[in-house]
PDB file of C-alpha atoms in Angstrom:
ATOM      1  CA  MET A   1     -36.906 -27.227 -12.468  1.00  0.00           C
ATOM      2  CA  SER A   2     -33.744 -25.892 -10.948  1.00  0.00           C
ATOM      3  CA  THR A   3     -32.165 -26.347  -7.471  1.00  0.00           C
ATOM      4  CA  TYR A   4     -31.519 -23.762  -5.063  1.00  0.00           C
ATOM      5  CA  VAL A   5     -28.895 -25.062  -2.454  1.00  0.00           C
ATOM      6  CA  TYR A   6     -28.378 -24.025   0.683  1.00  0.00           C
ATOM      7  CA  GLY A   7     -25.614 -26.084   2.598  1.00  0.00           C
ATOM      8  CA  ILE A   8     -25.336 -30.097   3.668  1.00  0.00           C
ATOM      9  CA  THR A   9     -25.582 -31.666   5.882  1.00  0.00           C
ATOM     10  CA  HIS A  10     -25.633 -35.024   8.577  1.00  0.00           C
ATOM     11  CA  ALA A  11     -29.467 -36.797   6.875  1.00  0.00           C
ATOM     12  CA  SER A  12     -30.334 -36.959  10.909  1.00  0.00           C
ATOM     13  CA  HIS A  13     -30.003 -33.864  11.606  1.00  0.00           C
ATOM     14  CA  ALA A  14     -31.883 -32.286   8.306  1.00  0.00           C
ATOM     15  CA  SER A  15     -35.365 -34.029   9.567  1.00  0.00           C
ATOM     16  CA  GLN A  16     -35.386 -31.329  11.864  1.00  0.00           C
ATOM     17  CA  LEU A  17     -35.614 -28.282   9.581  1.00  0.00           C
ATOM     18  CA  LYS A  18     -39.807 -27.710   9.467  1.00  0.00           C
ATOM     19  CA  ASP A  19     -42.081 -24.430   8.603  1.00  0.00           C
ATOM     20  CA  VAL A  20     -38.503 -22.897   6.682  1.00  0.00           C
ATOM     21  CA  ASP A  21     -39.016 -20.095   4.295  1.00  0.00           C
ATOM     22  CA  GLY A  22     -36.164 -20.030   1.656  1.00  0.00           C
ATOM     23  CA  VAL A  23     -34.814 -17.091  -1.443  1.00  0.00           C
ATOM     24  CA  GLY A  24     -37.348 -15.407  -4.038  1.00  0.00           C
ATOM     25  CA  ASP A  25     -40.777 -13.581  -4.187  1.00  0.00           C
ATOM     26  CA  PRO A  26     -42.699 -15.130  -2.869  1.00  0.00           C
ATOM     27  CA  PRO A  27     -40.032 -17.582  -1.013  1.00  0.00           C
ATOM     28  CA  ARG A  28     -40.404 -20.965  -1.824  1.00  0.00           C
ATOM     29  CA  PRO A  29     -40.486 -23.061   1.451  1.00  0.00           C
ATOM     30  CA  VAL A  30     -36.834 -25.302   1.845  1.00  0.00           C
ATOM     31  CA  ARG A  31     -37.133 -28.997   1.247  1.00  0.00           C
ATOM     32  CA  VAL A  32     -34.179 -31.694   2.005  1.00  0.00           C
ATOM     33  CA  LEU A  33     -33.296 -34.319  -0.189  1.00  0.00           C
ATOM     34  CA  HIS A  34     -30.916 -37.537   1.235  1.00  0.00           C
ATOM     35  CA  GLU A  35     -28.454 -39.527   0.020  1.00  0.00           C
ATOM     36  CA  GLY A  36     -26.942 -41.667   2.414  1.00  0.00           C
ATOM     37  CA  GLU A  37     -26.234 -40.619   4.678  1.00  0.00           C
ATOM     38  CA  LEU A  38     -26.632 -36.937   3.483  1.00  0.00           C
ATOM     39  CA  ALA A  39     -29.148 -34.568   3.295  1.00  0.00           C
ATOM     40  CA  ALA A  40     -28.808 -31.190   1.017  1.00  0.00           C
ATOM     41  CA  ILE A  41     -31.349 -28.640   2.582  1.00  0.00           C
ATOM     42  CA  VAL A  42     -32.463 -26.870  -0.632  1.00  0.00           C
ATOM     43  CA  SER A  43     -35.593 -25.214  -2.145  1.00  0.00           C
ATOM     44  CA  ASP A  44     -36.888 -24.404  -5.507  1.00  0.00           C
ATOM     45  CA  ALA A  45     -35.126 -21.878  -7.560  1.00  0.00           C
ATOM     46  CA  PRO A  46     -36.423 -18.634  -8.548  1.00  0.00           C
ATOM     47  CA  GLU A  47     -36.275 -17.468 -11.742  1.00  0.00           C
ATOM     48  CA  GLU A  48     -34.345 -14.744 -12.181  1.00  0.00           C
ATOM     49  CA  LEU A  49     -32.102 -13.927  -8.580  1.00  0.00           C
ATOM     50  CA  ARG A  50     -30.058 -11.136  -7.682  1.00  0.00           C
ATOM     51  CA  PRO A  51     -28.031 -10.795  -4.624  1.00  0.00           C
ATOM     52  CA  LYS A  52     -30.620  -8.019  -3.406  1.00  0.00           C
ATOM     53  CA  ARG A  53     -31.040  -7.993   0.398  1.00  0.00           C
ATOM     54  CA  ARG A  54     -34.629  -9.735   0.887  1.00  0.00           C
ATOM     55  CA  ASP A  55     -32.375 -12.704  -0.230  1.00  0.00           C
ATOM     56  CA  LEU A  56     -29.333 -12.765   1.293  1.00  0.00           C
ATOM     57  CA  LEU A  57     -31.338 -12.276   4.410  1.00  0.00           C
ATOM     58  CA  ALA A  58     -33.262 -16.075   3.676  1.00  0.00           C
ATOM     59  CA  HIS A  59     -29.896 -17.969   2.609  1.00  0.00           C
ATOM     60  CA  GLN A  60     -29.119 -17.030   5.954  1.00  0.00           C
ATOM     61  CA  ARG A  61     -32.077 -17.821   7.269  1.00  0.00           C
ATOM     62  CA  VAL A  62     -31.846 -21.186   6.395  1.00  0.00           C
ATOM     63  CA  LEU A  63     -28.554 -21.462   7.516  1.00  0.00           C
ATOM     64  CA  ASP A  64     -28.766 -20.506  10.539  1.00  0.00           C
ATOM     65  CA  ALA A  65     -32.379 -22.953  10.811  1.00  0.00           C
ATOM     66  CA  ALA A  66     -30.413 -25.864  10.036  1.00  0.00           C
ATOM     67  CA  GLY A  67     -27.660 -25.388  12.423  1.00  0.00           C
ATOM     68  CA  GLN A  68     -29.356 -25.452  15.089  1.00  0.00           C
ATOM     69  CA  ALA A  69     -29.487 -29.351  14.334  1.00  0.00           C
ATOM     70  CA  GLY A  70     -25.809 -29.449  14.430  1.00  0.00           C
ATOM     71  CA  VAL A  71     -23.228 -29.083  11.886  1.00  0.00           C
ATOM     72  CA  ILE A  72     -24.297 -27.407   8.398  1.00  0.00           C
ATOM     73  CA  LEU A  73     -22.159 -27.449   5.290  1.00  0.00           C
ATOM     74  CA  PRO A  74     -22.909 -24.071   4.037  1.00  0.00           C
ATOM     75  CA  ILE A  75     -22.980 -23.586  -0.156  1.00  0.00           C
ATOM     76  CA  ARG A  76     -22.131 -19.505  -1.408  1.00  0.00           C
ATOM     77  CA  PHE A  77     -25.232 -17.471  -2.298  1.00  0.00           C
ATOM     78  CA  ALA A  78     -26.732 -17.991  -5.186  1.00  0.00           C
ATOM     79  CA  SER A  79     -26.365 -21.779  -5.656  1.00  0.00           C
ATOM     80  CA  VAL A  80     -28.922 -23.475  -8.942  1.00  0.00           C
ATOM     81  CA  SER A  81     -28.386 -26.970  -9.724  1.00  0.00           C
ATOM     82  CA  PRO A  82     -29.848 -27.994 -12.809  1.00  0.00           C
ATOM     83  CA  SER A  83     -32.321 -30.599 -11.074  1.00  0.00           C
ATOM     84  CA  ASP A  84     -32.246 -32.377  -7.343  1.00  0.00           C
ATOM     85  CA  GLU A  85     -30.994 -35.235  -8.771  1.00  0.00           C
ATOM     86  CA  THR A  86     -28.323 -33.588 -10.053  1.00  0.00           C
ATOM     87  CA  VAL A  87     -27.405 -32.840  -6.438  1.00  0.00           C
ATOM     88  CA  MET A  88     -27.868 -35.856  -4.362  1.00  0.00           C
ATOM     89  CA  THR A  89     -25.413 -37.289  -7.367  1.00  0.00           C
ATOM     90  CA  VAL A  90     -22.830 -34.349  -6.492  1.00  0.00           C
ATOM     91  CA  LEU A  91     -23.959 -36.482  -2.303  1.00  0.00           C
ATOM     92  CA  ALA A  92     -23.109 -39.576  -3.805  1.00  0.00           C
ATOM     93  CA  ASP A  93     -19.752 -38.872  -5.285  1.00  0.00           C
ATOM     94  CA  ARG A  94     -17.874 -36.775  -2.546  1.00  0.00           C
ATOM     95  CA  ALA A  95     -19.899 -38.617   0.166  1.00  0.00           C
ATOM     96  CA  ASP A  96     -16.325 -39.306   1.382  1.00  0.00           C
ATOM     97  CA  HIS A  97     -14.804 -35.951   0.847  1.00  0.00           C
ATOM     98  CA  LEU A  98     -17.874 -34.112   2.896  1.00  0.00           C
ATOM     99  CA  LEU A  99     -18.386 -36.548   5.828  1.00  0.00           C
ATOM    100  CA  GLU A 100     -14.780 -36.365   7.003  1.00  0.00           C
ATOM    101  CA  ARG A 101     -15.493 -31.769   6.782  1.00  0.00           C
ATOM    102  CA  LEU A 102     -18.877 -32.510   8.436  1.00  0.00           C
ATOM    103  CA  ARG A 103     -16.454 -34.451  11.695  1.00  0.00           C
ATOM    104  CA  ALA A 104     -13.617 -31.519  11.297  1.00  0.00           C
ATOM    105  CA  LEU A 105     -16.344 -29.001  11.785  1.00  0.00           C
ATOM    106  CA  GLU A 106     -18.391 -30.481  14.070  1.00  0.00           C
ATOM    107  CA  GLY A 107     -19.227 -28.108  17.367  1.00  0.00           C
ATOM    108  CA  LYS A 108     -17.202 -24.814  15.149  1.00  0.00           C
ATOM    109  CA  ALA A 109     -18.614 -21.589  14.737  1.00  0.00           C
ATOM    110  CA  GLU A 110     -16.975 -19.201  11.863  1.00  0.00           C
ATOM    111  CA  TYR A 111     -16.142 -15.470  13.387  1.00  0.00           C
ATOM    112  CA  ASN A 112     -15.705 -12.643  11.457  1.00  0.00           C
ATOM    113  CA  LEU A 113     -13.713  -9.967  12.094  1.00  0.00           C
ATOM    114  CA  LYS A 114     -13.129  -6.411   9.856  1.00  0.00           C
ATOM    115  CA  ALA A 115     -10.753  -4.058  10.712  1.00  0.00           C
ATOM    116  CA  ASN A 116     -10.079  -0.576  10.345  1.00  0.00           C
ATOM    117  CA  HIS A 117      -8.009   2.582  10.930  1.00  0.00           C
ATOM    118  CA  ASN A 118      -9.817   5.282  13.347  1.00  0.00           C
ATOM    119  CA  GLU A 119      -8.172   8.249  10.756  1.00  0.00           C
ATOM    120  CA  GLU A 120      -7.383  10.474  13.475  1.00  0.00           C
ATOM    121  CA  ALA A 121      -6.142   8.621  15.633  1.00  0.00           C
ATOM    122  CA  ALA A 122      -4.009   6.502  13.798  1.00  0.00           C
ATOM    123  CA  LEU A 123      -2.196   9.806  11.965  1.00  0.00           C
ATOM    124  CA  GLN A 124      -1.401  11.242  15.056  1.00  0.00           C
ATOM    125  CA  LEU A 125       0.342   7.525  16.349  1.00  0.00           C
ATOM    126  CA  VAL A 126       2.338   7.325  12.796  1.00  0.00           C
ATOM    127  CA  VAL A 127       3.457  11.085  13.466  1.00  0.00           C
ATOM    128  CA  ALA A 128       4.199  10.014  17.586  1.00  0.00           C
ATOM    129  CA  ASP A 129       5.897   7.260  16.404  1.00  0.00           C
ATOM    130  CA  ASN A 130       8.041   8.607  13.317  1.00  0.00           C
ATOM    131  CA  ASP A 131      11.358  11.261  14.115  1.00  0.00           C
ATOM    132  CA  GLU A 132      11.596  12.620  10.656  1.00  0.00           C
ATOM    133  CA  ILE A 133       7.530  12.842   9.883  1.00  0.00           C
ATOM    134  CA  ARG A 134       7.114  14.743  13.057  1.00  0.00           C
ATOM    135  CA  SER A 135      10.382  17.078  11.449  1.00  0.00           C
ATOM    136  CA  LEU A 136       9.356  17.965   8.887  1.00  0.00           C
ATOM    137  CA  ALA A 137       5.989  18.869   9.935  1.00  0.00           C
ATOM    138  CA  GLU A 138       7.479  21.477  12.712  1.00  0.00           C
ATOM    139  CA  ALA A 139       9.584  22.533   9.317  1.00  0.00           C
ATOM    140  CA  ASN A 140       6.898  23.172   7.714  1.00  0.00           C
ATOM    141  CA  ARG A 141       4.045  25.471  10.648  1.00  0.00           C
ATOM    142  CA  GLN A 142       7.312  27.592  11.328  1.00  0.00           C
ATOM    143  CA  ALA A 143       8.210  28.424   7.369  1.00  0.00           C
ATOM    144  CA  GLY A 144       3.873  29.518   7.118  1.00  0.00           C
ATOM    145  CA  GLY A 145       3.031  26.345   5.827  1.00  0.00           C
ATOM    146  CA  GLY A 146       6.176  25.269   4.004  1.00  0.00           C
ATOM    147  CA  SER A 147       6.640  24.857   0.104  1.00  0.00           C
ATOM    148  CA  HIS A 148       4.768  22.695  -2.067  1.00  0.00           C
ATOM    149  CA  GLU A 149       7.410  20.186  -2.237  1.00  0.00           C
ATOM    150  CA  ASP A 150       7.490  19.665   1.473  1.00  0.00           C
ATOM    151  CA  LYS A 151       4.156  19.422   1.534  1.00  0.00           C
ATOM    152  CA  ILE A 152       4.205  16.931  -1.535  1.00  0.00           C
ATOM    153  CA  ARG A 153       6.507  14.907   0.619  1.00  0.00           C
ATOM    154  CA  LEU A 154       5.173  15.590   3.894  1.00  0.00           C
ATOM    155  CA  GLY A 155       2.281  13.735   2.451  1.00  0.00           C
ATOM    156  CA  GLU A 156       3.892  10.611   0.850  1.00  0.00           C
ATOM    157  CA  MET A 157       5.675  10.310   4.014  1.00  0.00           C
ATOM    158  CA  ILE A 158       2.488   9.871   6.329  1.00  0.00           C
ATOM    159  CA  ALA A 159       0.995   7.818   3.657  1.00  0.00           C
ATOM    160  CA  ALA A 160       3.739   5.693   3.371  1.00  0.00           C
ATOM    161  CA  ALA A 161       3.898   5.111   7.111  1.00  0.00           C
ATOM    162  CA  LEU A 162      -0.056   5.030   7.350  1.00  0.00           C
ATOM    163  CA  GLN A 163      -0.363   1.189   4.802  1.00  0.00           C
ATOM    164  CA  ALA A 164       2.464   0.394   7.111  1.00  0.00           C
ATOM    165  CA  ARG A 165       0.841   0.827  10.303  1.00  0.00           C
ATOM    166  CA  GLU A 166      -2.458  -1.098   9.017  1.00  0.00           C
ATOM    167  CA  ALA A 167       0.686  -3.838   7.348  1.00  0.00           C
ATOM    168  CA  ALA A 168       1.358  -3.914  11.088  1.00  0.00           C
ATOM    169  CA  ASP A 169      -1.547  -4.252  12.969  1.00  0.00           C
ATOM    170  CA  ALA A 170      -3.091  -6.761  10.594  1.00  0.00           C
ATOM    171  CA  ALA A 171      -0.573  -9.462  11.068  1.00  0.00           C
ATOM    172  CA  MET A 172      -0.923  -8.396  14.534  1.00  0.00           C
ATOM    173  CA  LEU A 173      -4.913  -9.187  14.561  1.00  0.00           C
ATOM    174  CA  GLN A 174      -3.709 -12.994  12.892  1.00  0.00           C
ATOM    175  CA  ARG A 175      -1.356 -13.337  15.888  1.00  0.00           C
ATOM    176  CA  GLU A 176      -3.178 -12.495  18.901  1.00  0.00           C
ATOM    177  CA  LEU A 177      -6.135 -13.706  18.295  1.00  0.00           C
ATOM    178  CA  GLY A 178      -4.921 -16.893  16.340  1.00  0.00           C
ATOM    179  CA  PRO A 179      -4.184 -18.876  19.142  1.00  0.00           C
ATOM    180  CA  VAL A 180      -7.841 -19.091  20.613  1.00  0.00           C
ATOM    181  CA  ALA A 181      -8.668 -20.403  16.870  1.00  0.00           C
ATOM    182  CA  GLU A 182      -8.879 -23.656  15.549  1.00  0.00           C
ATOM    183  CA  ALA A 183      -8.281 -22.004  11.934  1.00  0.00           C
ATOM    184  CA  VAL A 184      -7.907 -18.859  10.226  1.00  0.00           C
ATOM    185  CA  SER A 185      -8.718 -17.838   6.685  1.00  0.00           C
ATOM    186  CA  ALA A 186      -7.738 -14.288   5.608  1.00  0.00           C
ATOM    187  CA  ALA A 187      -9.741 -12.431   2.410  1.00  0.00           C
ATOM    188  CA  PRO A 188      -7.465 -11.162   0.132  1.00  0.00           C
ATOM    189  CA  SER A 189      -5.931  -7.068   0.744  1.00  0.00           C
ATOM    190  CA  SER A 190      -8.335  -5.519  -2.060  1.00  0.00           C
ATOM    191  CA  THR A 191     -11.178  -6.139   0.668  1.00  0.00           C
ATOM    192  CA  GLY A 192     -11.314  -2.305   1.699  1.00  0.00           C
ATOM    193  CA  TRP A 193     -10.479  -3.336   5.019  1.00  0.00           C
ATOM    194  CA  LEU A 194      -6.601  -3.453   6.419  1.00  0.00           C
ATOM    195  CA  ALA A 195      -7.927  -6.115   7.747  1.00  0.00           C
ATOM    196  CA  ASN A 196     -10.669  -9.161   7.041  1.00  0.00           C
ATOM    197  CA  LEU A 197     -10.038 -11.955   8.898  1.00  0.00           C
ATOM    198  CA  SER A 198     -11.711 -15.606   9.346  1.00  0.00           C
ATOM    199  CA  PHE A 199     -11.212 -17.233  13.160  1.00  0.00           C
ATOM    200  CA  LEU A 200     -12.825 -21.017  12.827  1.00  0.00           C
ATOM    201  CA  ILE A 201     -13.987 -21.495  17.281  1.00  0.00           C
ATOM    202  CA  ASP A 202     -14.825 -24.231  18.821  1.00  0.00           C
ATOM    203  CA  ARG A 203     -17.983 -22.918  20.671  1.00  0.00           C
ATOM    204  CA  ASP A 204     -17.202 -23.175  24.194  1.00  0.00           C
ATOM    205  CA  SER A 205     -14.316 -20.880  22.847  1.00  0.00           C
ATOM    206  CA  ALA A 206     -16.188 -18.572  21.947  1.00  0.00           C
ATOM    207  CA  GLY A 207     -15.831 -16.465  24.906  1.00  0.00           C
ATOM    208  CA  GLN A 208     -12.270 -16.304  25.271  1.00  0.00           C
ATOM    209  CA  PHE A 209     -12.242 -15.334  21.537  1.00  0.00           C
ATOM    210  CA  LEU A 210     -14.827 -12.181  22.666  1.00  0.00           C
ATOM    211  CA  ASP A 211     -13.472 -10.878  25.745  1.00  0.00           C
ATOM    212  CA  ALA A 212      -9.953 -10.977  23.546  1.00  0.00           C
ATOM    213  CA  VAL A 213     -11.053  -8.690  21.224  1.00  0.00           C
ATOM    214  CA  ASP A 214     -11.906  -6.804  23.245  1.00  0.00           C
ATOM    215  CA  ARG A 215      -8.632  -6.438  24.850  1.00  0.00           C
ATOM    216  CA  LEU A 216      -7.222  -5.227  21.609  1.00  0.00           C
ATOM    217  CA  ARG A 217      -9.987  -2.886  20.883  1.00  0.00           C
ATOM    218  CA  ARG A 218      -8.775  -1.001  24.365  1.00  0.00           C
ATOM    219  CA  GLN A 219      -4.883  -1.402  23.779  1.00  0.00           C
ATOM    220  CA  HIS A 220      -5.505  -0.224  20.748  1.00  0.00           C
ATOM    221  CA  PRO A 221      -7.675   2.495  20.630  1.00  0.00           C
ATOM    222  CA  HIS A 222      -6.818   3.516  16.680  1.00  0.00           C
ATOM    223  CA  LEU A 223      -8.611   0.502  15.001  1.00  0.00           C
ATOM    224  CA  GLU A 224     -12.145  -0.227  14.329  1.00  0.00           C
ATOM    225  CA  LEU A 225     -12.956  -3.642  15.032  1.00  0.00           C
ATOM    226  CA  ARG A 226     -15.974  -5.122  13.998  1.00  0.00           C
ATOM    227  CA  VAL A 227     -17.210  -8.912  14.581  1.00  0.00           C
ATOM    228  CA  SER A 228     -20.226 -10.897  13.311  1.00  0.00           C
ATOM    229  CA  GLY A 229     -20.534 -14.048  14.627  1.00  0.00           C
ATOM    230  CA  PRO A 230     -21.133 -17.123  15.475  1.00  0.00           C
ATOM    231  CA  LEU A 231     -21.712 -17.840  11.139  1.00  0.00           C
ATOM    232  CA  PRO A 232     -22.013 -20.781   9.864  1.00  0.00           C
ATOM    233  CA  PRO A 233     -18.314 -21.653   8.256  1.00  0.00           C
ATOM    234  CA  TYR A 234     -18.309 -20.181   4.945  1.00  0.00           C
ATOM    235  CA  SER A 235     -14.559 -20.149   5.280  1.00  0.00           C
ATOM    236  CA  PHE A 236     -13.962 -23.794   6.655  1.00  0.00           C
ATOM    237  CA  VAL A 237     -16.417 -25.670   4.253  1.00  0.00           C
ATOM    238  CA  ASP A 238     -12.905 -27.026   2.517  1.00  0.00           C
ATOM    239  CA  ASP A 239      -9.192 -27.556   3.438  1.00  0.00           C
ATOM    240  CA  ALA A 240      -8.220 -27.644   0.019  1.00  0.00           C
ATOM    241  CA  SER A 241      -9.228 -25.120  -3.048  1.00  0.00           C
ATOM    242  CA  GLU A 242      -9.679 -27.803  -5.831  1.00  0.00           C
ATOM    243  CA  HIS A 243     -12.098 -29.392  -3.338  1.00  0.00           C
ATOM    244  CA  ALA A 244     -13.804 -26.278  -3.398  1.00  0.00           C
ATOM    245  CA  GLN A 245     -14.069 -25.369  -6.229  1.00  0.00           C
ATOM    246  CA  GLY A 246     -14.823 -28.629  -7.610  1.00  0.00           C
ATOM    247  CA  THR A 247     -17.818 -29.095  -5.900  1.00  0.00           C
ATOM    248  CA  ALA A 248     -19.459 -25.923  -6.175  1.00  0.00           C
ATOM    249  CA  GLU A 249     -19.299 -26.198  -9.704  1.00  0.00           C
ATOM    250  CA  ALA A 250     -21.106 -29.960  -9.473  1.00  0.00           C
ATOM    251  CA  PHE A 251     -23.615 -28.007  -7.807  1.00  0.00           C
ATOM    252  CA  GLY A 252     -23.276 -25.228 -10.423  1.00  0.00           C
ATOM    253  CA  ALA A 253     -23.047 -22.718  -8.217  1.00  0.00           C
ATOM    254  CA  GLU A 254     -24.100 -19.072 -10.665  1.00  0.00           C
ATOM    255  CA  ALA A 255     -22.440 -16.395  -8.107  1.00  0.00           C
ATOM    256  CA  GLU A 256     -19.930 -15.689  -5.718  1.00  0.00           C
ATOM    257  CA  HIS A 257     -21.116 -15.681  -1.788  1.00  0.00           C
ATOM    258  CA  HIS A 258     -21.362 -12.769  -0.075  1.00  0.00           C
ATOM    259  CA  ASN A 259     -21.379 -10.966   3.242  1.00  0.00           C
ATOM    260  CA  VAL A 260     -24.544 -10.253   4.579  1.00  0.00           C
TER     261      VAL A 260
END
């Protein structure tokens, strides 16, 4: 039977995890594998596993329950190892590194911020800030709409201005919120948001971070800001990509992490 891996924590913390169901239909009971100072939160792996909402939420619930006792290193959704023995071998082989990451993330949580423009408000903003766009728009209006070429030119100018504004707003969000965080991780720009930022926040500073987000909402009404958290520190499990990739491969990860 293959082993589904949810996360890694201190052996002393994992002992408090009881009566939690994991992924699968019916849900697989969660159990703990101990190896020295470390423990892996696991269950039997379902024969077929797809990124359905039910299982994504089950994965998150297990991590939330495990995190109540202390810091946990979350493993991405659908990470399946060939056996319990393989998981314990990974814990033993990477013990020093995993213990270092647990120490580094103690008392911290991840908050994810996604941002997009309110289209109408952002359009009004870029028109107000750009003399050339305003002049051409007014000339087209006085000409009864303007020529086909002028309409295309105006559309291209507006699109370029909105794109530049997206980049400026993304940089502003990271600049304004970064000082509140222990670390910041930016998702690739292809995610469909103008900014998709993860912040590692000391739990004692969470109120300060959320207050800063609210302040930015008031100051920049053209921005739509969505905050998720506190979350397990998905984006900060490892500070070196080669270690993160190696750990995932060692567990036999079969799918990328999905946000719930």
